[in-house]
CSV table of C-alpha atoms and ligand atoms in Angstrom, one decimal:
chain,number,residue,atom,x,y,z
A,27,MET,CA,0.0,0.0,0.0
A,28,PRO,CA,1.3,3.5,-0.8
A,29,GLU,CA,3.2,5.4,1.8
A,30,MET,CA,4.2,8.9,2.1
A,31,THR,CA,6.1,11.0,4.7
A,32,LEU,CA,5.3,14.6,5.7
A,33,TYR,CA,7.3,16.9,8.1
A,34,ALA,CA,6.1,19.4,10.6
A,35,GLU,CA,8.5,21.6,12.5
A,36,GLY,CA,6.8,23.0,15.6
A,37,GLU,CA,3.2,22.9,16.9
A,38,ASP,CA,1.8,25.4,14.4
A,39,ALA,CA,3.1,23.4,11.4
A,40,MET,CA,1.4,20.3,13.0
A,41,TYR,CA,-1.9,22.2,13.2
A,42,GLU,CA,-1.5,23.2,9.6
A,43,LEU,CA,-0.8,19.6,8.5
A,44,GLY,CA,-3.8,18.5,10.6
A,45,ALA,CA,-6.0,21.0,8.8
A,46,ARG,CA,-4.8,19.6,5.4
A,47,ILE,CA,-5.6,16.1,6.5
A,48,ALA,CA,-9.1,17.3,7.7
A,49,ARG,CA,-9.9,18.9,4.4
A,50,ALA,CA,-8.7,15.8,2.5
A,51,THR,CA,-10.9,13.4,4.5
A,52,GLY,CA,-14.0,15.6,4.4
A,53,GLY,CA,-14.6,14.5,7.9
A,54,ARG,CA,-15.3,10.8,7.4
A,55,GLY,CA,-13.2,7.7,8.0
A,56,VAL,CA,-10.9,5.9,10.5
A,57,ILE,CA,-7.4,7.2,11.3
A,58,TYR,CA,-5.0,5.4,13.6
A,59,LEU,CA,-2.4,7.6,15.2
A,60,HIS,CA,0.8,5.8,16.3
A,61,GLY,CA,3.8,7.1,18.2
A,62,ASP,CA,5.3,7.3,21.7
A,63,LEU,CA,4.0,9.4,24.4
A,64,GLY,CA,4.7,13.0,23.5
A,65,ALA,CA,5.0,12.2,19.8
A,66,GLY,CA,2.3,14.7,18.8
A,67,LYS,CA,-0.8,12.5,18.3
A,68,THR,CA,-3.1,14.9,20.3
A,69,THR,CA,-1.6,18.0,18.7
A,70,LEU,CA,-2.3,16.6,15.2
A,71,SER,CA,-5.8,15.7,16.3
A,72,ARG,CA,-6.3,19.2,17.5
A,73,GLY,CA,-5.2,20.4,14.1
A,74,ILE,CA,-7.6,18.0,12.4
A,75,LEU,CA,-10.5,19.2,14.6
A,76,ARG,CA,-9.7,22.9,14.0
A,77,GLY,CA,-9.5,22.2,10.3
A,78,LEU,CA,-13.1,20.9,10.5
A,79,GLY,CA,-14.2,24.1,12.2
A,80,HIS,CA,-13.7,23.4,15.9
A,81,SER,CA,-12.8,26.5,17.8
A,82,GLY,CA,-12.9,25.3,21.4
A,83,ALA,CA,-10.4,23.4,23.5
A,84,VAL,CA,-9.4,19.9,22.5
A,85,LYS,CA,-8.8,17.8,25.6
A,86,SER,CA,-6.7,14.7,25.6
A,87,PRO,CA,-9.3,11.9,26.2
A,88,THR,CA,-6.8,10.0,28.3
A,89,PHE,CA,-9.3,9.4,31.2
A,90,THR,CA,-12.6,9.4,29.3
A,91,LEU,CA,-11.2,7.2,26.4
A,92,VAL,CA,-13.3,9.1,23.9
A,93,GLU,CA,-14.3,12.8,23.3
A,94,PRO,CA,-17.1,13.5,20.8
A,95,TYR,CA,-17.4,16.6,18.6
A,96,GLU,CA,-20.2,17.8,16.5
A,97,LEU,CA,-19.1,20.3,13.8
A,98,GLY,CA,-22.0,21.1,11.6
A,99,GLU,CA,-22.7,18.0,9.5
A,100,VAL,CA,-19.4,16.4,10.7
A,101,ARG,CA,-19.1,14.2,13.7
A,102,VAL,CA,-15.7,13.4,15.1
A,103,PHE,CA,-14.8,10.9,17.8
A,104,HIS,CA,-11.3,11.3,19.3
A,105,PHE,CA,-10.1,8.3,21.2
A,106,ASP,CA,-7.1,7.8,23.4
A,107,LEU,CA,-6.9,4.2,24.4
A,108,TYR,CA,-3.6,4.4,26.4
A,109,ARG,CA,-5.5,3.4,29.6
A,110,LEU,CA,-7.6,0.7,28.1
A,111,ALA,CA,-6.8,-2.5,30.0
A,112,ASP,CA,-8.7,-4.8,27.7
A,113,PRO,CA,-10.1,-4.3,24.2
A,114,GLU,CA,-13.4,-5.8,25.5
A,115,GLU,CA,-13.9,-2.6,27.5
A,116,LEU,CA,-14.6,-0.9,24.3
A,117,GLU,CA,-17.9,-2.8,24.1
A,118,PHE,CA,-19.0,-1.0,27.4
A,119,LEU,CA,-18.3,2.3,25.7
A,120,GLY,CA,-20.9,1.5,23.0
A,121,ILE,CA,-18.1,1.4,20.5
A,122,ARG,CA,-20.3,0.2,17.7
A,123,ASP,CA,-22.4,3.4,17.7
A,124,TYR,CA,-19.3,5.4,17.1
A,125,PHE,CA,-18.3,3.4,14.0
A,126,GLU,CA,-21.7,2.9,12.4
A,127,GLY,CA,-22.3,6.4,11.3
A,128,ASP,CA,-20.4,8.5,8.8
A,129,ALA,CA,-18.1,9.9,11.4
A,130,LEU,CA,-14.4,10.7,11.5
A,131,CYS,CA,-12.6,8.5,14.1
A,132,LEU,CA,-9.2,9.6,15.3
A,133,ILE,CA,-7.6,6.9,17.4
A,134,GLU,CA,-4.5,7.2,19.6
A,135,TRP,CA,-3.1,3.9,20.9
A,136,PRO,CA,-5.2,1.8,18.6
A,137,GLU,CA,-3.1,-1.3,19.3
A,138,ARG,CA,-4.8,-1.4,22.8
A,139,GLY,CA,-8.1,-1.9,21.0
A,140,ALA,CA,-6.9,-4.6,18.7
A,141,GLY,CA,-9.6,-7.0,17.6
A,142,VAL,CA,-12.5,-4.7,18.5
A,143,LEU,CA,-11.7,-1.5,16.6
A,144,PRO,CA,-12.7,-1.3,12.9
A,145,LYS,CA,-9.9,-1.3,10.4
A,146,ALA,CA,-8.0,2.0,9.7
A,147,ASP,CA,-8.4,3.8,6.4
A,148,LEU,CA,-5.1,5.5,7.2
A,149,ASP,CA,-2.3,4.8,9.6
A,150,ILE,CA,-0.2,7.8,10.7
A,151,THR,CA,3.0,7.2,12.6
A,152,ILE,CA,4.6,10.2,14.2
A,153,SER,CA,8.3,10.2,15.2
A,154,PRO,CA,10.8,12.8,16.3
A,155,HIS,CA,12.7,14.5,13.4
A,156,GLY,CA,15.2,17.2,14.4
A,157,VAL,CA,13.2,19.7,16.4
A,158,GLY,CA,10.0,18.7,14.6
A,159,ARG,CA,8.2,15.5,13.6
A,160,ALA,CA,8.0,13.2,10.7
A,161,LEU,CA,4.7,11.7,9.9
A,162,GLN,CA,4.5,8.6,7.9
A,163,LEU,CA,1.2,8.0,6.3
A,164,GLN,CA,0.0,4.7,5.1
A,165,ALA,CA,-3.2,4.3,3.1
A,166,HIS,CA,-5.4,1.2,3.2
A,167,GLY,CA,-7.7,1.3,0.2
A,168,ALA,CA,-8.9,3.7,-2.5
A,169,ARG,CA,-10.6,6.1,-0.1
A,170,ALA,CA,-7.4,6.9,1.9
A,171,GLU,CA,-5.3,6.8,-1.3
A,172,ALA,CA,-7.4,9.7,-2.6
A,173,TRP,CA,-6.9,11.6,0.7
A,174,CYS,CA,-3.2,11.2,0.3
A,175,ALA,CA,-3.2,12.3,-3.3
A,176,ALA,CA,-5.2,15.4,-2.2
A,177,LEU,CA,-2.7,16.4,0.5
B,14,ADP,P1,0.9,12.6,22.2
B,14,ADP,O1,-0.5,12.8,22.1
B,14,ADP,O2,1.5,11.8,21.1
B,14,ADP,O3,1.3,12.0,23.5
B,14,ADP,P2,1.1,15.5,22.3
B,14,ADP,O4,0.3,15.9,21.0
B,14,ADP,O5,0.4,15.7,23.6
B,14,ADP,O6,1.7,14.0,22.1
B,14,ADP,O7,2.4,16.4,22.1
B,14,ADP,C1,3.5,16.4,22.9
B,14,ADP,C2,4.4,17.6,22.7
B,14,ADP,O8,4.9,17.6,21.4
B,14,ADP,C3,3.6,19.0,22.9
B,14,ADP,O9,4.4,19.8,23.8
B,14,ADP,C4,3.6,19.5,21.5
B,14,ADP,O10,3.7,20.9,21.5
B,14,ADP,C5,4.8,18.9,20.8
B,14,ADP,N1,4.7,18.9,19.4
B,14,ADP,C6,3.7,18.3,18.8
B,14,ADP,N2,3.9,18.4,17.4
B,14,ADP,C7,5.1,19.0,17.2
B,14,ADP,C8,5.9,19.3,16.1
B,14,ADP,N3,5.5,19.0,14.8
B,14,ADP,N4,7.1,19.8,16.2
B,14,ADP,C9,7.5,20.1,17.5
B,14,ADP,N5,6.8,19.8,18.6
B,14,ADP,C10,5.6,19.3,18.5
B,15,MG,MG1,-2.1,12.1,23.3
């Protein structure tokens, strides 16, 4: 599957990249966000949400596991599964409701939900690169390939 690497030096560049990704997706699909603690997954999520018109705060859903957003026609669910002990716990969150509609799901620490989460359209792996970050994008299927082509 096609891969591409993008670079963001500083938080503002990360927000800008997030906004570009937001526009490319049109606010639908499943994006897995990989990277160590402090890599920039929540920062990128904030950029994506802002790019879809969100103007308020974006909390890290570390304790709530998921934060929902309604931005006009677009619904976004931002997950942080770092504290998930067992993928089965996702069933108690009513996980199916989140993935049935035409929402955009941004998922930090998706490996913790393995077996229960739906497949990703796009994997984004964030790693340190100089003073900034490198983002490796991997598309799975035609939809995400089109997003990447539009970036
Ligand atoms: P994560 O959600 O992956 O744990 P965060 O998004 O909370 O990480 O980001 C951790 C720190 O990295 C924040 O202080 C943020 O400002 C910084 N950061 C995020 N993206 C970049 C970037 N592209 N360049 C430099 N610093 C960044
Ligand atoms: Mg985070």
